[in-house]
Short mmCIF file of C-alpha atoms and ligand atoms in Angstrom, two decimals:
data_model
loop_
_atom_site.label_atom_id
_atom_site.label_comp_id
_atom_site.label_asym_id
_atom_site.label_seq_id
_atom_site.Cartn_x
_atom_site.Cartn_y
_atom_site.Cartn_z
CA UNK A 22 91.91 83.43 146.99
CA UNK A 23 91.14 85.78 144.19
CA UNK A 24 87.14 85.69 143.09
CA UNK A 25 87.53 85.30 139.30
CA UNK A 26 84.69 84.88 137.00
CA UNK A 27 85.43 81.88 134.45
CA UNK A 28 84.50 82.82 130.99
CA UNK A 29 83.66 81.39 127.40
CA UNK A 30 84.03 82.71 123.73
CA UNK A 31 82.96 81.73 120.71
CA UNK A 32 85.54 80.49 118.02
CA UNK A 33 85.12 81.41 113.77
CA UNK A 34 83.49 84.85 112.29
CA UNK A 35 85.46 87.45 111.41
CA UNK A 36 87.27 87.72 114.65
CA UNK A 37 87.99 84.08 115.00
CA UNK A 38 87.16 84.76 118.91
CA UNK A 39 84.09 86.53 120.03
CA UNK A 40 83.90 88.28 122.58
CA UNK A 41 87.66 89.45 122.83
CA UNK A 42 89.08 92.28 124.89
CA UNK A 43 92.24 93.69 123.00
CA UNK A 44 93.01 93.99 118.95
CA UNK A 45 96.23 94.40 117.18
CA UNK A 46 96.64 95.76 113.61
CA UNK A 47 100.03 94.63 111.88
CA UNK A 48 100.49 96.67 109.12
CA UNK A 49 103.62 96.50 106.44
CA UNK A 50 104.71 99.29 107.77
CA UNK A 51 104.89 98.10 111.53
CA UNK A 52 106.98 94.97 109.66
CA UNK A 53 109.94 97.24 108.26
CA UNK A 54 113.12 95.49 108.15
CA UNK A 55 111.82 91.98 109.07
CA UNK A 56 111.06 90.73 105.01
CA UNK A 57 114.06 89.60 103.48
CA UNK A 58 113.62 92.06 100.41
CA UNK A 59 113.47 95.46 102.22
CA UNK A 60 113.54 97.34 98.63
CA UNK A 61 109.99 95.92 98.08
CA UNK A 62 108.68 96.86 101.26
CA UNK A 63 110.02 100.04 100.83
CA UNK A 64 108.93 101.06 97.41
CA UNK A 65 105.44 99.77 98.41
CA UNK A 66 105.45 102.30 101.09
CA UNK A 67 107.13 104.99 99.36
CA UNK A 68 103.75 103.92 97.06
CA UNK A 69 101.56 104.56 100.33
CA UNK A 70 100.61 100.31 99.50
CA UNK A 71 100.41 99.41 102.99
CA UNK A 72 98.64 96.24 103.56
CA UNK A 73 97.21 94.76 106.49
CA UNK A 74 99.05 91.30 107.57
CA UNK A 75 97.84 89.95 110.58
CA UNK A 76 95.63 90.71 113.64
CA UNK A 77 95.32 89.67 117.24
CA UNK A 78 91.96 89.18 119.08
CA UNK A 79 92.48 88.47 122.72
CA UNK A 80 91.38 88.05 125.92
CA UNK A 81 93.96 88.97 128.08
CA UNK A 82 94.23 87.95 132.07
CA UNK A 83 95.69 89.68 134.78
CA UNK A 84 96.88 87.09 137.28
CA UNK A 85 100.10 84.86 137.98
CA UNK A 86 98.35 81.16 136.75
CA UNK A 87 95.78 82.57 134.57
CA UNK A 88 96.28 81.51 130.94
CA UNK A 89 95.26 84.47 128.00
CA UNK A 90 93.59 83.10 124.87
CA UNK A 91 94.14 84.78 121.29
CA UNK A 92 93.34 84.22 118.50
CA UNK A 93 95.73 85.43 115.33
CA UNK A 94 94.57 86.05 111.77
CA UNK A 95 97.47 86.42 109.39
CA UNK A 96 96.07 87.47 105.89
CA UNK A 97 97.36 85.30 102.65
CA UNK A 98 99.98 87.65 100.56
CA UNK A 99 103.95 87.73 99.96
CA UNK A 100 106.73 89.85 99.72
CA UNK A 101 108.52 88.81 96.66
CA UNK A 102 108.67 84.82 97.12
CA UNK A 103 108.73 84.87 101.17
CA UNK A 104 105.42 84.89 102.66
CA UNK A 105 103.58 87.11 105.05
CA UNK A 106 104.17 86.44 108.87
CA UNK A 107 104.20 87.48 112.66
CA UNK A 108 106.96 89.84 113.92
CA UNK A 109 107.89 86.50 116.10
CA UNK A 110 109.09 87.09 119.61
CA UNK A 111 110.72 84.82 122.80
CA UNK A 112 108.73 85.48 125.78
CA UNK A 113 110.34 87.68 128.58
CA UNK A 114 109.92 85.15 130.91
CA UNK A 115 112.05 82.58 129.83
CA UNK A 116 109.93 79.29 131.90
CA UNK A 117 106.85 79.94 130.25
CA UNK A 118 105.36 77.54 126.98
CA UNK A 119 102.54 78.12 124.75
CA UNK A 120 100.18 76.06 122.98
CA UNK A 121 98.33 77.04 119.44
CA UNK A 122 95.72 75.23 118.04
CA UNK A 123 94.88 75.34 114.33
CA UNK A 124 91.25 76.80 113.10
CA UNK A 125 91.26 77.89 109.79
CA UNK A 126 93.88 77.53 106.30
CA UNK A 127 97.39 76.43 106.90
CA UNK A 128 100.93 77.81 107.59
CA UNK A 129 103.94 76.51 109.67
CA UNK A 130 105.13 77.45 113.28
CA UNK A 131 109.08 78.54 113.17
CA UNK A 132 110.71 78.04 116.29
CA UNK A 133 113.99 78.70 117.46
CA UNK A 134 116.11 78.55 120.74
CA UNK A 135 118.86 81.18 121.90
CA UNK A 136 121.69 78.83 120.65
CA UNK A 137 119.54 78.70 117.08
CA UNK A 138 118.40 75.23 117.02
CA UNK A 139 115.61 75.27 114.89
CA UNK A 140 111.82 73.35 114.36
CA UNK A 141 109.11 74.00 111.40
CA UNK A 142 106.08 72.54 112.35
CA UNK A 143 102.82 72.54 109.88
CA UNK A 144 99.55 74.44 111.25
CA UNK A 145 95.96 73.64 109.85
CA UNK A 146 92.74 72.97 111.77
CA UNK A 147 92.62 70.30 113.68
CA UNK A 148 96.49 70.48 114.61
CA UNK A 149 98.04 71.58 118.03
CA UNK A 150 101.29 72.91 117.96
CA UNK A 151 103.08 72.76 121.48
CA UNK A 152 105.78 75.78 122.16
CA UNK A 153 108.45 75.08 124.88
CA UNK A 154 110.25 77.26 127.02
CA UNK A 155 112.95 78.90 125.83
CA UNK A 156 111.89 79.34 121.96
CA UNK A 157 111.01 82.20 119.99
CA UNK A 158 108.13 81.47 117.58
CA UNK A 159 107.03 82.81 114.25
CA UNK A 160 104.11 81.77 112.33
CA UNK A 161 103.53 81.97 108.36
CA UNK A 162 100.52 82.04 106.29
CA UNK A 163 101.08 79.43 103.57
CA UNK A 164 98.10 79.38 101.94
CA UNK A 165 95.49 81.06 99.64
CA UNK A 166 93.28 81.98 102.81
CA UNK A 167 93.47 82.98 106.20
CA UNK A 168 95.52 81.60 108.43
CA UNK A 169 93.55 81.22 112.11
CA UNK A 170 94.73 80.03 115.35
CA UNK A 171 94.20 80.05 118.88
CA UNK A 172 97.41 80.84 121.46
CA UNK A 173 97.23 80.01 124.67
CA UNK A 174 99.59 81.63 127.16
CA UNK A 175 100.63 82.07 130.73
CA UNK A 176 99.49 85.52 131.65
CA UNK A 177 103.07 87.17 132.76
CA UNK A 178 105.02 85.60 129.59
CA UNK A 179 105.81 89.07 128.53
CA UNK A 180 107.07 89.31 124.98
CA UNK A 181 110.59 89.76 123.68
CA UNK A 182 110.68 91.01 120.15
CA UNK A 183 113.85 92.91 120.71
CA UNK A 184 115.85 89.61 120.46
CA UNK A 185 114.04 88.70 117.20
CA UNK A 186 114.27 92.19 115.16
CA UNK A 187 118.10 92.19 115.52
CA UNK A 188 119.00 88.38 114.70
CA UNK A 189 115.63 87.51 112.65
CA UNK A 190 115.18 83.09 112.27
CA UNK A 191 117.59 81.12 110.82
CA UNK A 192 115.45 79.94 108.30
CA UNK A 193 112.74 81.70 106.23
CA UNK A 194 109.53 80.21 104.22
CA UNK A 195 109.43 81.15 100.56
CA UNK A 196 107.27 79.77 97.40
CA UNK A 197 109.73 77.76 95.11
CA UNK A 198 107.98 75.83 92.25
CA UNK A 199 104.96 77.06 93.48
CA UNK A 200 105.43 75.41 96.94
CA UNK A 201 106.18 76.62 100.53
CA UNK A 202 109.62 75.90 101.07
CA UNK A 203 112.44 76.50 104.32
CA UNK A 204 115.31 77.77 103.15
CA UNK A 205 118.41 79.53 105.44
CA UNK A 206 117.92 82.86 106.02
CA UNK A 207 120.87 84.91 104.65
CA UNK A 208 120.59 87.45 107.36
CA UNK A 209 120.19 85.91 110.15
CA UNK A 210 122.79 86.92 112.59
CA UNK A 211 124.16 84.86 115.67
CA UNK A 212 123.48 86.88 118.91
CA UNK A 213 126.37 88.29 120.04
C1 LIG B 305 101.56 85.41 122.18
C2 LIG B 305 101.33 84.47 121.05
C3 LIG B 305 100.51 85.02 119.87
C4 LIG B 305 101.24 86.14 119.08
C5 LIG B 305 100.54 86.47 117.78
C6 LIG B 305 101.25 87.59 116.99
O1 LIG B 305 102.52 84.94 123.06
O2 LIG B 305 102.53 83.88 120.60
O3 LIG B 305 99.26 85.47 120.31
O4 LIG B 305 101.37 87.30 119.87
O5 LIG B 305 100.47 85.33 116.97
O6 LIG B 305 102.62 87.36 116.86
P1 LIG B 305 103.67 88.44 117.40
O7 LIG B 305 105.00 87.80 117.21
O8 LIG B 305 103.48 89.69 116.62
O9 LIG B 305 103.33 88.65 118.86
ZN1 LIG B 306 104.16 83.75 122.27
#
């Protein structure tokens, strides 16, 4: 039997999870091609206007049956009407789910399976959004703040964004009369 030491964090601040062990930067520029207007993104880089979008805090595990635990900030902003999200991924290991939990503004969870059947589901605080197997999963920022939640994740999931950054979701969240609305995405390809 392994001799692990259980933990605990605290959630909110500026990290959302305190203490964490690993942080990701996602940067406009790490997000090329994934926006649905790729002349914006490009002319704001061409600009050197490279804002920040999101950030992972985690605390990662090691084992087979551990669970890691991070928390994701995705900054409030938009390219053109569609607004800012995750890179979105399926996870390598196909069996494995994933639950977020809601802290802080609101967004919606895309999810998608490998024959494209699709789900939008609404995250705020106070919500838990429940991932199956098999589905790739995006999150958008929504609102005027910052979107905060907590994933929590079977330690060997692995991530697939290969999958993701060739075929994109089949549907895409944009601001029409002022609202967050799901509309198809034009370039979303079927796998081949
Ligand atoms: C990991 C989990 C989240 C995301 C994070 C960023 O399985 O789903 O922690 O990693 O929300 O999204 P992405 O698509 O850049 O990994
Ligand atoms: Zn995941």
């Amino acid at each position: 039997m392994l001799d692990l030491e259980p933990y605990s964090a605290r959630l909110g601040g500026k990290t959302g999870i305190y203490p964490y062990k690993i942080k990701v930067d996602r940067y406009l520029s790490d997000l090329r091609g994934y926006f649905l207007e790729e002349q914006i993104v490009e002319e704001m880089l061409s600009r050197n206007e490279n804002p920040l979008i999101y950030t992972v805090y985690e605390i990662s595990r090691e084992f087979e049956g551990e669970f890691n635990v991070g928390c994701t900030i995705i900054y409030p902003g938009k390219i053109g009407d569609e607004y800012y999200f995750t890179k979105g991924h399926y996870h390598a290991k196909e069996q494995t789910s994933e639950v977020y939990v809601g802290l802080s503004g609101e967004g919606i969870i895309l999810m998608q399976n490998r024959e494209g059947r699709t789900f939008a589901e609404e995250i705020k605080p106070k919500t838990v959004v429940y991932i199956p197997p098999g589905f790739a999963h995006r999150s958008i920022n929504t609102g005027k703040t910052r979107l905060v939640f907590l994933a929590i994740y079977p330690s060997n999931s692995g991530h697939d964004y290969e999958t993701i950054m060739r075929t994109g979701f089949t549907k895409i969240v944009v601001e029409r009369d002022g609202k967050p609305t799901l509309i198809d995405n034009p370039k979303y390809r079927k796998k081949l």
